[in-house]
Structures are given as C-alpha cells and as structure tokens.
Amino acid sequence: MRLVIVDGLDGVGKDTHAEMIKRRYESLGERVVLRSHPESDNVYGRKSKKALLGAGKGAKVKATVFYALDVLRSLRLFYKKKDVDTLIMVRYLMGTAYLPKSLYRLGYRFCSKLVPSSEYMLFLDAPPKELLSRISRRGEVEIFETEEALIRVRKKAMDLVQWGGWSVIDTNQPIKKTHAQIESVLNKLDKEFSGPAT
C-alpha cells in the first residue's frame, strides 16, 4: 500500500492538492481512499471540528485530542486493507506543531512512532500572511487561525520537517505550478519504490 501524507498549516491548499493526487492515482487504475482530518463522518472528527470553532485552552485541548482519535480511526479502517492501493491522509503528524514550545518535538517523536511512516510525506508551505488571506476568504476562522498563531506554528513545523523524510512544497504560487512540483516529487518516489509502498 502507498501511504501519501499531505500536511501543512491551515489555508495552504492541502485538500485541493490531495484531491489532485487522488485523481492521479485513480487514473492509473488504483483504488484510492482520501481522508482529510477532522472528518465529519465520525464523532471524533465532528467533536474536533466543533472545538476548533470554539475559544480558550479547553477548546484547543479538545480539538487536539479528538483530532488524534480521528486520525487513528482512519488508519484502523483503511491502512493496509486489501481493497485500498493508495491511502491519502490530510493532516497527520504536523498537528504536533500546535503543541506548546516545550512539547512539540516530544509530541512529534511520540506520534511518529505511534502511526505508520511513509516515503510519501508532503509538507505544503506558504507565508502566514498569505494563509490568513486565504482563510479570510473561506469565511470561517478556527481557534488556531490568527497571524500570531500561524507564525508560531509555522516556525515549529519548519523545525520538524528538518528531521527528515518530508518534501517541502511551496504553495505561494499558482495552483498548477504547485501541483507540478508535487507531481515531480510523486514521479520520483513512484519510480524509486516501483509501485505502492508498504
């Protein structure tokens, strides 16, 4: 099975590019499952989303806990299943960058041992001001979506991607150009691993 991880901050274009990746592998005749967390098809995802629209420390803790449970549920249901060739997970390990400064590295190490890893790890990136502009057009602002929070979280996330395995994709450019960069990475990985990774 090929596990494709699409991660990054809010507003960076994860869902847009994950859908394009899904179409890529479906066009090759593969059975593809796309999970974008928090998902609305289960109680964990719905509770996480509700908490993200709340306020205060309690809402942040609830959002994080239910998000993690939602990701684990997706893995339990779809990872290494016979009827799935490619599993695309949107929002995966970089949720740990939202943890406090004293915990985010520890959280990342712990979570990266808890969940399956992959050679197909894409971190989508853009400057916080651009992200805020995109978020404001969406019309719904979540608890972590302030300029100050995005700057803080991006700094921690960029630290974590240096730990290896991540392909950093610049989304501060036209969608077609960004996706061409993603396609280049996927072509290289597909050639290197000659088919679905295990």
C-alpha angles and dihedrals in degrees: 000000000000114000113198116191118199111187139161143111126308115285095022096115103257097145094044093053094039089058090051090050089050091054090048094059095038088056087059090057096257126144104239131190119193120197119185113187132255089040120194095216095083140042095249093055093045092049091047092051092048091051091048088060091050131080139241137034094297092057091050092052092047092047091051097045096046091044090056091049090049092053092048090050091053091051092049092051101041114015114109093354116154094234094053122077098172127024116194115199117194113199106014125142102000091074083087089070086071090064119100117281092257093054111032097089092045090046091051093049091048095047094044088058092045099052130047116270127219143196086227100075115145121185111193114206140187134154115278093243090057091047091052090051091053093044092051090055089054090062097218119090121199128209096263095045105100124112092246092050093046092051091050095045094045091054091053093043092051088052091052096049088059088068089081143261099063125116107208112217122197109224094175089100137063114310093243092054092047092049092048087058090051091047090052091054092046092048090053093047094045090052093046095049095033097221136342114000120231 
